[in-house]
Amino acid sequence: MQSLDFESGDLAVTEEFLNSAYTRMQIGNDGPREVRTRIRREVLGPINFDQLDMGFDMAYDADPLGRVCLVTIHSGQIEEIYHDFGPDTFVPGQTGMLTPHDLPYSGVIRTSRFDATMFDPAILNRVATGAGEERVRLSGHRPVSTTAGHRLRRVVAHLQQIASDPDAANSPLTVATASDYLAATVLTTMPTTAEHEPDATDRHDAHPDTVRRAIAYMESHLGDRIAITDVAAATFVTPRALQLAFRRHLDTTPLEYLQRLRLAAAHEQLGAALPGDGQTVATIAYRWGFTHPGRFATAYRRAYGRPPRQTLRG
């Protein structure tokens, strides 16, 4: 779905748009203010980042959305009725799940300005360790702690910035990394059904050969879209066993090691760049999945003792 902008002061037009952009629903004006709706969407691969400004009290009764929907409230409030949890209210500064992806939902948006981040729930299953054949679900609608909520908001805000940058949003590796990054953050900040502890088989499989096979696979797919589940499948172990093997033998995680390899690839490309070939630190960083230039520069300096621009110019 492409980026979009919508603005209307008509209830029927707003309802028609919401039906086409989200899911089938009925809406009504539940307050004294006149209808005013503004919605803007940025797209980053499979993730939609919507900014909504509802200038009236919009009551809604909607069919299942089919997507995980996280909301961050900036003003006003959203009163949601959860089939599993009962009624709850989101107020400014809070982030959580608006609705389970496979259940109808209803409530009232009270003159609110908020962000909605939506993605296919299958992404959670692809990234989750220990998911097996079971589909991972969010088992609650609020983060597991205040600290987790802050972290989730920061990650969403970071990815919104990336989505608004055409160069980043059009980079396949950036898109793949971003979706994995969001899914991994949701899995660690929201209550889910994913399992996290290795079993006896996982502990048995966490041997040095597992690490060697995983590294070989990473090195041969460095520029490809790969998640921990892909590495585990290529290594013939579970994601839990892979995590344990890297912790046991290298004192790191598979994703941290993959980032180290990509940082080395960026270092090599920076050093090989020629004057006038159009390459910049930012484009090379994006090529290897580093979406935040400042964080890339910090990681690069930590690894190589100088800023990446010096390597490029050298």
XYZ file of C-alpha atoms in Angstrom:
314
model
C 0.000 0.000 0.000
C 1.348 3.430 -0.994
C 1.757 6.560 1.078
C -1.396 8.640 1.326
C -2.854 11.881 2.609
C -6.496 12.360 3.569
C -8.443 15.270 4.999
C -12.196 15.734 5.340
C -14.867 17.439 7.378
C -17.594 15.059 6.256
C -18.579 12.007 8.334
C -19.731 9.894 5.380
C -16.587 10.641 3.365
C -14.441 9.811 6.401
C -16.227 6.502 6.892
C -15.777 5.591 3.231
C -12.062 6.325 3.450
C -11.587 4.340 6.663
C -13.335 1.375 5.037
C -10.945 1.454 2.083
C -7.732 2.145 4.060
C -8.295 -0.099 7.108
C -11.274 -2.441 7.358
C -15.048 -2.355 7.147
C -16.469 -0.221 9.934
C -19.293 2.047 10.967
C -18.503 5.368 12.599
C -20.447 8.149 14.286
C -19.888 11.543 15.896
C -20.100 10.989 19.656
C -19.481 14.585 20.731
C -20.329 18.251 20.074
C -17.379 19.059 17.785
C -17.742 19.140 14.031
C -16.097 16.362 12.052
C -12.463 16.965 11.145
C -10.197 14.130 10.017
C -6.579 14.244 8.870
C -4.579 11.104 8.102
C -1.119 10.722 6.600
C 0.600 7.412 5.854
C 4.242 6.524 5.237
C 5.170 3.007 4.119
C 8.335 1.068 4.883
C 8.050 -2.330 3.186
C 5.375 -4.305 5.067
C 4.950 -1.624 7.760
C 2.480 1.255 7.630
C 3.106 4.334 9.758
C -0.080 6.395 10.024
C -0.407 9.798 11.648
C -4.029 10.464 12.565
C -5.613 13.684 13.798
C -9.269 13.121 14.695
C -10.715 16.498 15.636
C -13.992 15.068 16.935
C -15.186 12.187 19.124
C -15.383 9.304 16.656
C -17.249 6.207 17.800
C -16.406 3.123 15.758
C -17.482 -0.507 15.354
C -15.087 -2.367 13.079
C -14.405 -5.791 11.569
C -11.023 -7.502 12.270
C -8.165 -5.390 10.966
C -6.006 -8.346 9.910
C -2.842 -6.567 11.067
C -1.100 -5.888 14.334
C -1.914 -2.259 15.187
C 0.207 -0.368 17.731
C -0.885 3.117 18.771
C 1.008 5.966 20.435
C -1.182 8.750 21.815
C -0.051 12.380 21.576
C -3.248 14.161 22.628
C -6.805 13.234 23.570
C -7.534 9.590 24.315
C -8.789 6.341 22.815
C -11.362 4.263 24.668
C -11.133 0.723 23.312
C -13.307 -2.283 24.167
C -11.217 -5.472 24.072
C -13.011 -8.794 23.646
C -10.367 -10.543 25.772
C -9.563 -7.807 28.321
C -12.619 -5.560 28.608
C -12.556 -1.752 28.269
C -9.346 0.253 28.553
C -8.217 3.802 27.750
C -5.015 5.042 26.161
C -3.920 8.567 27.115
C -1.047 10.811 25.924
C 2.404 9.284 26.297
C 1.147 5.690 26.183
C 1.804 3.028 23.538
C 0.055 -0.312 23.122
C -1.946 -2.592 20.865
C -5.213 -1.088 19.651
C -6.781 -4.397 18.652
C -5.931 -8.083 18.162
C -5.524 -8.608 14.435
C -8.212 -11.292 14.157
C -11.011 -9.875 16.339
C -13.596 -7.153 15.704
C -13.058 -4.006 17.724
C -14.991 -0.963 18.875
C -14.570 2.147 20.976
C -14.353 5.937 20.826
C -11.484 8.167 19.720
C -11.843 11.294 21.867
C -10.525 14.207 19.782
C -7.150 12.551 19.571
C -3.896 12.943 17.691
C -2.058 9.628 17.558
C 0.203 7.344 15.511
C -0.818 3.885 14.314
C 1.884 1.392 13.303
C 0.526 -1.634 11.441
C 2.140 -4.808 10.118
C 1.359 -8.411 9.218
C 1.385 -10.654 12.325
C 3.297 -13.274 10.297
C 6.402 -11.104 10.757
C 6.334 -11.895 14.473
C 6.263 -15.606 13.746
C 9.189 -15.341 11.312
C 11.394 -13.463 13.754
C 10.383 -15.135 17.022
C 12.724 -17.680 18.520
C 11.030 -20.840 19.667
C 7.837 -20.229 17.718
C 7.896 -23.662 16.086
C 4.659 -24.437 14.283
C 2.596 -22.309 16.679
C 1.610 -18.832 15.569
C 2.915 -16.130 17.865
C 0.217 -13.874 19.294
C 0.244 -10.810 21.480
C -1.291 -11.997 24.745
C -1.852 -8.496 26.123
C -2.433 -4.998 24.811
C 0.049 -3.021 26.941
C 3.873 -3.259 27.194
C 5.258 -5.542 29.904
C 6.719 -2.575 31.825
C 7.062 1.206 31.718
C 10.639 0.832 30.492
C 9.486 -1.532 27.739
C 6.872 1.008 26.664
C 9.508 3.732 26.385
C 11.707 1.459 24.295
C 8.861 0.513 21.965
C 7.983 4.178 21.402
C 11.602 5.069 20.613
C 11.914 2.271 18.063
C 8.640 3.203 16.354
C 9.698 6.865 16.194
C 13.061 5.866 14.688
C 11.406 3.730 12.018
C 8.947 6.536 11.212
C 11.935 8.741 10.393
C 13.358 6.056 8.118
C 10.003 5.648 6.345
C 9.950 9.382 5.566
C 13.385 9.151 3.876
C 12.914 8.019 0.234
C 16.464 6.644 -0.066
C 16.071 4.489 3.034
C 12.494 3.447 2.306
C 13.519 2.178 -1.146
C 16.474 0.112 0.084
C 15.529 -3.617 0.209
C 18.049 -4.394 2.928
C 16.901 -1.409 4.990
C 13.283 -2.524 4.642
C 14.124 -6.087 5.692
C 16.179 -4.928 8.646
C 13.474 -2.499 9.741
C 10.697 -5.102 9.793
C 12.884 -7.532 11.764
C 13.884 -4.729 14.131
C 10.264 -3.790 14.823
C 9.168 -7.410 15.272
C 12.042 -8.171 17.631
C 11.203 -5.078 19.681
C 7.528 -6.007 19.908
C 8.451 -9.536 20.994
C 10.593 -8.213 23.837
C 8.371 -5.339 24.975
C 4.842 -6.715 24.606
C 3.386 -9.858 26.216
C 3.351 -12.655 23.627
C 2.948 -16.424 23.386
C 6.525 -16.854 22.090
C 8.808 -19.195 24.018
C 12.275 -17.995 24.972
C 13.994 -20.727 27.008
C 16.122 -23.425 25.283
C 15.265 -27.063 25.981
C 17.588 -30.093 26.316
C 17.827 -30.571 22.541
C 18.720 -26.930 22.051
C 21.468 -27.148 24.660
C 22.852 -30.273 22.976
C 22.872 -28.535 19.564
C 24.614 -25.408 20.836
C 28.103 -26.649 19.900
C 30.963 -24.979 17.948
C 29.963 -26.612 14.637
C 26.632 -24.796 14.854
C 28.457 -21.485 15.164
C 30.774 -22.267 12.237
C 27.884 -23.243 9.946
C 25.923 -20.152 10.956
C 28.841 -17.818 10.264
C 29.436 -19.416 6.870
C 25.786 -18.868 5.964
C 25.862 -15.247 7.155
C 29.006 -14.488 5.167
C 27.511 -15.892 1.971
C 24.219 -13.989 2.427
C 25.553 -10.738 3.842
C 23.653 -8.503 1.442
C 20.439 -10.536 1.536
C 17.356 -10.262 3.674
C 17.923 -12.830 6.402
C 16.443 -13.271 9.868
C 17.539 -15.476 12.724
C 15.046 -18.106 11.585
C 16.778 -18.267 8.178
C 20.195 -18.748 9.800
C 18.828 -21.415 12.141
C 17.187 -23.312 9.275
C 20.430 -23.262 7.275
C 22.301 -24.530 10.336
C 19.755 -27.314 11.050
C 19.018 -26.180 14.612
C 16.273 -24.201 16.319
C 16.593 -20.421 16.765
C 16.920 -21.022 20.518
C 19.876 -23.363 20.003
C 21.488 -20.847 17.666
C 21.164 -18.065 20.236
C 22.598 -20.291 22.948
C 25.527 -21.409 20.756
C 26.593 -17.848 20.017
C 26.283 -16.868 23.675
C 28.205 -19.933 24.823
C 31.090 -19.802 22.360
C 31.350 -16.160 21.218
C 29.619 -14.270 24.032
C 27.376 -12.463 21.570
C 24.120 -12.998 19.681
C 23.652 -14.038 16.031
C 22.216 -10.625 15.132
C 25.079 -8.792 16.845
C 27.585 -10.962 14.969
C 25.749 -10.318 11.687
C 25.930 -6.591 12.359
C 29.680 -6.951 12.948
C 30.079 -8.661 9.563
C 28.030 -5.970 7.828
C 30.077 -3.269 9.535
C 33.219 -4.891 8.131
C 31.633 -4.973 4.668
C 30.803 -1.271 4.942
C 34.389 -0.586 6.038
C 35.718 -2.396 2.964
C 33.370 -0.530 0.627
C 34.264 2.837 2.181
C 37.947 2.125 1.635
C 37.411 1.031 -1.962
C 35.284 4.045 -2.978
C 36.777 6.336 -5.635
C 36.476 10.125 -5.879
C 33.540 11.144 -8.015
C 31.766 7.769 -7.976
C 28.828 9.247 -6.040
C 29.161 7.062 -2.982
C 28.622 8.645 0.438
C 28.843 7.391 3.990
C 25.043 7.342 4.180
C 24.508 5.354 0.968
C 27.120 2.791 1.934
C 25.655 2.500 5.429
C 22.175 1.916 3.983
C 23.602 -0.662 1.559
C 24.608 -2.813 4.539
C 21.487 -2.290 6.615
C 22.516 0.625 8.862
C 19.502 2.930 8.847
C 20.611 5.541 11.387
C 23.712 7.496 10.192
C 24.641 8.670 13.700
C 24.518 5.191 15.163
C 26.471 3.817 12.214
C 29.171 6.447 12.748
C 29.353 5.613 16.458
C 29.616 1.867 15.818
C 32.191 2.448 13.083
C 34.373 4.656 15.258
C 34.202 2.096 18.069
C 35.314 -0.676 15.705
C 37.929 1.163 13.605
C 39.064 4.115 15.724
C 38.061 6.860 13.304
C 34.871 8.225 11.702
C 33.684 6.586 8.453
C 34.131 9.810 6.443
C 37.890 9.608 7.031
C 37.977 6.109 5.537
C 35.928 7.301 2.565
C 38.191 10.298 1.937
C 41.341 8.281 2.581
